[in-house]
mmCIF file of C-alpha atoms in Angstrom:
data_model
loop_
_atom_site.group_PDB
_atom_site.id
_atom_site.type_symbol
_atom_site.label_atom_id
_atom_site.label_comp_id
_atom_site.label_asym_id
_atom_site.label_seq_id
_atom_site.Cartn_x
_atom_site.Cartn_y
_atom_site.Cartn_z
ATOM 1 C CA UNK A 1 -32.960 49.647 4.115
ATOM 2 C CA UNK A 2 -29.528 48.141 3.445
ATOM 3 C CA UNK A 3 -29.512 44.596 2.227
ATOM 4 C CA UNK A 4 -26.864 42.127 3.347
ATOM 5 C CA UNK A 5 -25.575 39.676 0.812
ATOM 6 C CA UNK A 6 -25.100 36.059 1.797
ATOM 7 C CA UNK A 7 -22.692 35.440 -1.018
ATOM 8 C CA UNK A 8 -19.217 34.511 0.003
ATOM 9 C CA UNK A 9 -16.019 34.582 -1.979
ATOM 10 C CA UNK A 10 -14.642 31.085 -1.270
ATOM 11 C CA UNK A 11 -11.236 32.061 -2.770
ATOM 12 C CA UNK A 12 -10.671 34.413 0.213
ATOM 13 C CA UNK A 13 -10.838 31.622 2.828
ATOM 14 C CA UNK A 14 -7.521 31.843 4.810
ATOM 15 C CA UNK A 15 -4.895 29.252 3.847
ATOM 16 C CA UNK A 16 -4.618 27.729 7.264
ATOM 17 C CA UNK A 17 -8.303 26.895 7.303
ATOM 18 C CA UNK A 18 -8.168 25.339 3.919
ATOM 19 C CA UNK A 19 -5.189 23.253 4.967
ATOM 20 C CA UNK A 20 -7.242 22.148 7.971
ATOM 21 C CA UNK A 21 -10.104 21.078 5.728
ATOM 22 C CA UNK A 22 -7.680 19.302 3.340
ATOM 23 C CA UNK A 23 -6.280 17.165 6.188
ATOM 24 C CA UNK A 24 -9.712 15.768 6.914
ATOM 25 C CA UNK A 25 -10.463 14.532 3.402
ATOM 26 C CA UNK A 26 -10.274 10.813 2.998
ATOM 27 C CA UNK A 27 -11.838 10.267 -0.430
ATOM 28 C CA UNK A 28 -9.530 10.558 -3.394
ATOM 29 C CA UNK A 29 -12.161 12.222 -5.542
ATOM 30 C CA UNK A 30 -12.738 14.968 -2.913
ATOM 31 C CA UNK A 31 -9.004 15.417 -2.666
ATOM 32 C CA UNK A 32 -8.642 16.115 -6.411
ATOM 33 C CA UNK A 33 -11.751 18.377 -6.562
ATOM 34 C CA UNK A 34 -10.412 20.463 -3.717
ATOM 35 C CA UNK A 35 -7.433 21.492 -5.928
ATOM 36 C CA UNK A 36 -9.754 22.317 -8.844
ATOM 37 C CA UNK A 37 -11.952 24.921 -7.008
ATOM 38 C CA UNK A 38 -9.867 27.990 -7.733
ATOM 39 C CA UNK A 39 -6.299 29.350 -7.810
ATOM 40 C CA UNK A 40 -6.006 29.912 -4.080
ATOM 41 C CA UNK A 41 -7.261 26.437 -3.234
ATOM 42 C CA UNK A 42 -4.992 24.967 -5.818
ATOM 43 C CA UNK A 43 -2.074 26.779 -4.182
ATOM 44 C CA UNK A 44 -2.939 25.320 -0.780
ATOM 45 C CA UNK A 45 -3.269 21.870 -2.368
ATOM 46 C CA UNK A 46 0.191 22.187 -4.086
ATOM 47 C CA UNK A 47 1.831 23.445 -0.917
ATOM 48 C CA UNK A 48 0.450 20.490 1.098
ATOM 49 C CA UNK A 49 1.723 18.010 -1.445
ATOM 50 C CA UNK A 50 5.101 19.757 -1.306
ATOM 51 C CA UNK A 51 5.175 19.506 2.490
ATOM 52 C CA UNK A 52 4.292 15.837 2.303
ATOM 53 C CA UNK A 53 7.169 15.084 -0.035
ATOM 54 C CA UNK A 54 9.591 17.075 2.083
ATOM 55 C CA UNK A 55 8.507 15.370 5.293
ATOM 56 C CA UNK A 56 8.241 12.011 3.482
ATOM 57 C CA UNK A 57 4.648 11.650 4.532
ATOM 58 C CA UNK A 58 1.701 10.002 2.768
ATOM 59 C CA UNK A 59 -1.885 11.062 2.933
ATOM 60 C CA UNK A 60 -4.133 8.201 4.071
ATOM 61 C CA UNK A 61 -7.125 8.216 1.765
ATOM 62 C CA UNK A 62 -10.000 5.730 1.420
ATOM 63 C CA UNK A 63 -8.592 2.852 -0.624
ATOM 64 C CA UNK A 64 -9.899 1.453 -3.925
ATOM 65 C CA UNK A 65 -10.713 -2.270 -4.378
ATOM 66 C CA UNK A 66 -9.113 -4.327 -7.178
ATOM 67 C CA UNK A 67 -11.736 -6.373 -8.989
ATOM 68 C CA UNK A 68 -11.815 -8.490 -12.188
ATOM 69 C CA UNK A 69 -12.370 -6.459 -15.342
ATOM 70 C CA UNK A 70 -15.794 -6.220 -17.061
ATOM 71 C CA UNK A 71 -14.414 -7.804 -20.278
ATOM 72 C CA UNK A 72 -12.104 -10.670 -20.522
ATOM 73 C CA UNK A 73 -9.416 -10.806 -23.194
ATOM 74 C CA UNK A 74 -10.102 -13.070 -26.139
ATOM 75 C CA UNK A 75 -7.304 -15.443 -25.194
ATOM 76 C CA UNK A 76 -8.687 -15.674 -21.621
ATOM 77 C CA UNK A 77 -5.579 -14.274 -20.097
ATOM 78 C CA UNK A 78 -6.657 -11.246 -18.010
ATOM 79 C CA UNK A 79 -3.948 -8.634 -18.008
ATOM 80 C CA UNK A 80 -5.815 -5.823 -16.231
ATOM 81 C CA UNK A 81 -8.014 -5.164 -13.174
ATOM 82 C CA UNK A 82 -10.759 -2.604 -12.597
ATOM 83 C CA UNK A 83 -10.906 -0.277 -9.656
ATOM 84 C CA UNK A 84 -13.960 -0.080 -7.381
ATOM 85 C CA UNK A 85 -14.601 3.241 -5.622
ATOM 86 C CA UNK A 86 -15.944 2.622 -2.138
ATOM 87 C CA UNK A 87 -17.183 6.258 -1.712
ATOM 88 C CA UNK A 88 -19.668 6.217 -4.578
ATOM 89 C CA UNK A 89 -19.912 2.459 -5.056
ATOM 90 C CA UNK A 90 -18.912 2.616 -8.715
ATOM 91 C CA UNK A 91 -16.374 0.907 -10.922
ATOM 92 C CA UNK A 92 -13.857 3.417 -12.278
ATOM 93 C CA UNK A 93 -13.141 3.726 -15.962
ATOM 94 C CA UNK A 94 -9.451 3.483 -15.290
ATOM 95 C CA UNK A 95 -8.025 -0.021 -15.337
ATOM 96 C CA UNK A 96 -4.760 -1.229 -13.705
ATOM 97 C CA UNK A 97 -2.423 -3.211 -15.907
ATOM 98 C CA UNK A 98 -1.246 -6.334 -14.095
ATOM 99 C CA UNK A 99 0.648 -9.307 -15.444
ATOM 100 C CA UNK A 100 -1.700 -12.249 -15.672
ATOM 101 C CA UNK A 101 1.111 -14.691 -14.923
ATOM 102 C CA UNK A 102 1.808 -13.325 -11.448
ATOM 103 C CA UNK A 103 -0.052 -13.704 -8.146
ATOM 104 C CA UNK A 104 -0.939 -10.258 -6.732
ATOM 105 C CA UNK A 105 -0.949 -9.229 -3.106
ATOM 106 C CA UNK A 106 -2.230 -5.840 -2.030
ATOM 107 C CA UNK A 107 0.042 -3.710 0.100
ATOM 108 C CA UNK A 108 -0.078 0.092 0.906
ATOM 109 C CA UNK A 109 0.783 3.527 -0.562
ATOM 110 C CA UNK A 110 -0.502 2.380 -3.971
ATOM 111 C CA UNK A 111 2.075 -0.500 -4.137
ATOM 112 C CA UNK A 112 1.280 -4.107 -4.978
ATOM 113 C CA UNK A 113 3.327 -7.147 -4.302
ATOM 114 C CA UNK A 114 3.643 -9.514 -7.269
ATOM 115 C CA UNK A 115 4.753 -13.117 -6.845
ATOM 116 C CA UNK A 116 5.759 -15.220 -9.882
ATOM 117 C CA UNK A 117 6.432 -18.987 -9.416
ATOM 118 C CA UNK A 118 8.410 -21.103 -11.853
ATOM 119 C CA UNK A 119 7.430 -24.641 -10.772
ATOM 120 C CA UNK A 120 10.103 -26.277 -12.947
ATOM 121 C CA UNK A 121 13.060 -24.452 -11.517
ATOM 122 C CA UNK A 122 11.452 -23.868 -8.024
ATOM 123 C CA UNK A 123 12.002 -20.122 -8.488
ATOM 124 C CA UNK A 124 9.959 -17.624 -6.503
ATOM 125 C CA UNK A 125 10.485 -14.070 -7.754
ATOM 126 C CA UNK A 126 8.930 -11.073 -5.841
ATOM 127 C CA UNK A 127 8.414 -7.607 -7.080
ATOM 128 C CA UNK A 128 6.779 -4.327 -5.818
ATOM 129 C CA UNK A 129 4.698 -2.621 -8.468
ATOM 130 C CA UNK A 130 2.881 0.705 -8.403
ATOM 131 C CA UNK A 131 0.544 0.792 -11.451
ATOM 132 C CA UNK A 132 -0.186 4.495 -10.896
ATOM 133 C CA UNK A 133 3.370 5.601 -11.573
ATOM 134 C CA UNK A 134 4.716 6.152 -15.131
ATOM 135 C CA UNK A 135 8.432 5.981 -14.032
ATOM 136 C CA UNK A 136 10.224 3.827 -11.456
ATOM 137 C CA UNK A 137 7.035 1.854 -10.820
ATOM 138 C CA UNK A 138 8.642 -1.495 -10.157
ATOM 139 C CA UNK A 139 11.171 -2.545 -7.416
ATOM 140 C CA UNK A 140 12.656 -6.087 -7.514
ATOM 141 C CA UNK A 141 12.723 -7.829 -4.101
ATOM 142 C CA UNK A 142 14.897 -10.772 -3.217
ATOM 143 C CA UNK A 143 13.500 -14.123 -4.468
ATOM 144 C CA UNK A 144 12.110 -16.665 -1.996
ATOM 145 C CA UNK A 145 14.317 -19.518 -3.374
ATOM 146 C CA UNK A 146 16.676 -19.524 -0.424
ATOM 147 C CA UNK A 147 14.095 -18.847 2.201
ATOM 148 C CA UNK A 148 14.188 -21.824 4.584
ATOM 149 C CA UNK A 149 10.412 -21.757 5.473
ATOM 150 C CA UNK A 150 9.478 -22.059 1.824
ATOM 151 C CA UNK A 151 11.945 -24.852 0.927
ATOM 152 C CA UNK A 152 11.170 -26.911 4.135
ATOM 153 C CA UNK A 153 7.443 -26.889 3.405
ATOM 154 C CA UNK A 154 7.838 -27.328 -0.339
ATOM 155 C CA UNK A 155 5.158 -24.664 -0.616
ATOM 156 C CA UNK A 156 4.688 -24.491 -4.391
ATOM 157 C CA UNK A 157 1.658 -22.314 -4.096
ATOM 158 C CA UNK A 158 0.982 -18.595 -4.043
ATOM 159 C CA UNK A 159 0.214 -18.858 -0.260
ATOM 160 C CA UNK A 160 3.939 -18.921 0.447
ATOM 161 C CA UNK A 161 3.691 -15.109 0.612
ATOM 162 C CA UNK A 162 0.359 -14.303 2.244
ATOM 163 C CA UNK A 163 0.783 -10.565 2.826
ATOM 164 C CA UNK A 164 3.379 -7.809 2.819
ATOM 165 C CA UNK A 165 3.237 -4.229 4.186
ATOM 166 C CA UNK A 166 5.521 -1.229 3.884
ATOM 167 C CA UNK A 167 6.731 1.021 6.578
ATOM 168 C CA UNK A 168 6.965 3.953 4.133
ATOM 169 C CA UNK A 169 6.290 4.957 0.549
ATOM 170 C CA UNK A 170 9.397 3.879 -1.568
ATOM 171 C CA UNK A 171 8.592 6.838 -3.833
ATOM 172 C CA UNK A 172 9.245 9.276 -1.017
ATOM 173 C CA UNK A 173 11.665 7.346 1.198
ATOM 174 C CA UNK A 174 14.737 5.185 0.750
ATOM 175 C CA UNK A 175 14.725 3.727 4.229
ATOM 176 C CA UNK A 176 11.404 1.682 3.943
ATOM 177 C CA UNK A 177 10.935 -1.767 5.250
ATOM 178 C CA UNK A 178 8.845 -4.528 3.696
ATOM 179 C CA UNK A 179 7.400 -7.001 6.316
ATOM 180 C CA UNK A 180 5.835 -10.152 4.966
ATOM 181 C CA UNK A 181 3.954 -13.162 6.280
ATOM 182 C CA UNK A 182 5.636 -16.304 4.811
ATOM 183 C CA UNK A 183 4.745 -19.931 4.563
ATOM 184 C CA UNK A 184 2.032 -22.217 5.886
ATOM 185 C CA UNK A 185 3.146 -21.528 9.478
ATOM 186 C CA UNK A 186 2.707 -17.802 9.066
ATOM 187 C CA UNK A 187 6.227 -16.706 9.982
ATOM 188 C CA UNK A 188 7.527 -13.147 9.428
ATOM 189 C CA UNK A 189 10.418 -11.936 7.354
ATOM 190 C CA UNK A 190 11.488 -8.480 6.338
ATOM 191 C CA UNK A 191 13.537 -6.699 3.632
ATOM 192 C CA UNK A 192 15.429 -3.452 3.705
ATOM 193 C CA UNK A 193 16.903 -1.761 0.618
ATOM 194 C CA UNK A 194 20.448 -3.081 0.229
ATOM 195 C CA UNK A 195 19.669 -6.490 1.661
ATOM 196 C CA UNK A 196 20.393 -9.505 -0.643
ATOM 197 C CA UNK A 197 17.923 -11.754 1.042
ATOM 198 C CA UNK A 198 14.795 -11.755 3.165
ATOM 199 C CA UNK A 199 15.683 -11.724 6.912
ATOM 200 C CA UNK A 200 13.437 -14.050 8.890
ATOM 201 C CA UNK A 201 12.290 -13.096 12.424
ATOM 202 C CA UNK A 202 13.320 -16.045 14.478
ATOM 203 C CA UNK A 203 10.868 -16.286 17.336
ATOM 204 C CA UNK A 204 8.820 -19.176 18.650
ATOM 205 C CA UNK A 205 6.063 -16.756 19.478
ATOM 206 C CA UNK A 206 5.712 -15.218 16.083
ATOM 207 C CA UNK A 207 4.056 -18.094 14.275
ATOM 208 C CA UNK A 208 0.654 -18.610 12.686
ATOM 209 C CA UNK A 209 0.519 -14.819 12.014
ATOM 210 C CA UNK A 210 -2.791 -13.979 10.161
ATOM 211 C CA UNK A 211 -2.358 -10.194 9.744
ATOM 212 C CA UNK A 212 0.140 -7.387 10.091
ATOM 213 C CA UNK A 213 0.297 -3.610 9.777
ATOM 214 C CA UNK A 214 2.685 -0.792 10.394
ATOM 215 C CA UNK A 215 1.888 2.200 12.658
ATOM 216 C CA UNK A 216 3.926 5.181 11.773
ATOM 217 C CA UNK A 217 3.511 7.016 15.119
ATOM 218 C CA UNK A 218 5.212 4.263 17.114
ATOM 219 C CA UNK A 219 7.380 3.162 14.116
ATOM 220 C CA UNK A 220 6.557 -0.408 14.827
ATOM 221 C CA UNK A 221 4.926 -3.306 13.027
ATOM 222 C CA UNK A 222 1.930 -4.988 14.769
ATOM 223 C CA UNK A 223 1.028 -8.614 14.049
ATOM 224 C CA UNK A 224 -1.934 -10.753 15.087
ATOM 225 C CA UNK A 225 -1.795 -14.570 15.292
ATOM 226 C CA UNK A 226 -4.630 -17.053 14.858
ATOM 227 C CA UNK A 227 -5.386 -16.956 18.612
ATOM 228 C CA UNK A 228 -5.833 -13.218 18.675
ATOM 229 C CA UNK A 229 -2.588 -12.368 20.385
ATOM 230 C CA UNK A 230 -1.068 -9.044 19.277
ATOM 231 C CA UNK A 231 2.679 -8.500 18.933
ATOM 232 C CA UNK A 232 4.623 -5.295 18.401
ATOM 233 C CA UNK A 233 7.746 -5.708 16.353
ATOM 234 C CA UNK A 234 10.492 -3.087 16.695
ATOM 235 C CA UNK A 235 13.362 -3.865 14.263
ATOM 236 C CA UNK A 236 15.694 -1.874 16.423
ATOM 237 C CA UNK A 237 14.589 -3.444 19.708
ATOM 238 C CA UNK A 238 12.906 -6.682 20.860
ATOM 239 C CA UNK A 239 9.470 -8.153 20.143
ATOM 240 C CA UNK A 240 6.872 -7.618 22.782
ATOM 241 C CA UNK A 241 3.319 -9.030 23.197
#
């Protein structure tokens, strides 16, 4: 009687099926382990990364949380942050180096927004930083010194920049937009590469904004105010509620 083996050669799975599986992974650990299975899986993994770079797309994976490190420096100035993995509920061994003198705001695509305030000169410097890149990991943004909302409110506090989001990954695209919530009244302003200053969005409706995100399929920013109203912001068109 002939016996049938249940063993399967996973390296012979068709590439289009592997690519389909890869698209459904949301945990960074699984994404890396996928490419380490065998040569054929690694090939699909590399091809997908190449296609993402060519199409200037970014894989949306489950994010990590930035938390205080386990050990404080002797001088009390914390210069690093630990990463918390939501998938396995563990603190990663890898630590992110961040300047202790700057206020940090989370953004997207691995980029953080750092705000440094010089209270004596009333200078507000803003910088994008990607702690996971070895080269070209910082991008200087226009300072907030001349931004009217900040100066009018004399907002000498880190809340003058509450949140900032990106329309694309600056590592893969040069035409990205940074949209930020500014000041105590929660107004919006944006920056495009080549601009010398932040450009405020002058609208009586877009005030008291509490959150904002970018949706790539519609190529619009979406903002929510403190009353729950949702606004779609198209930088090439008009705002609509």
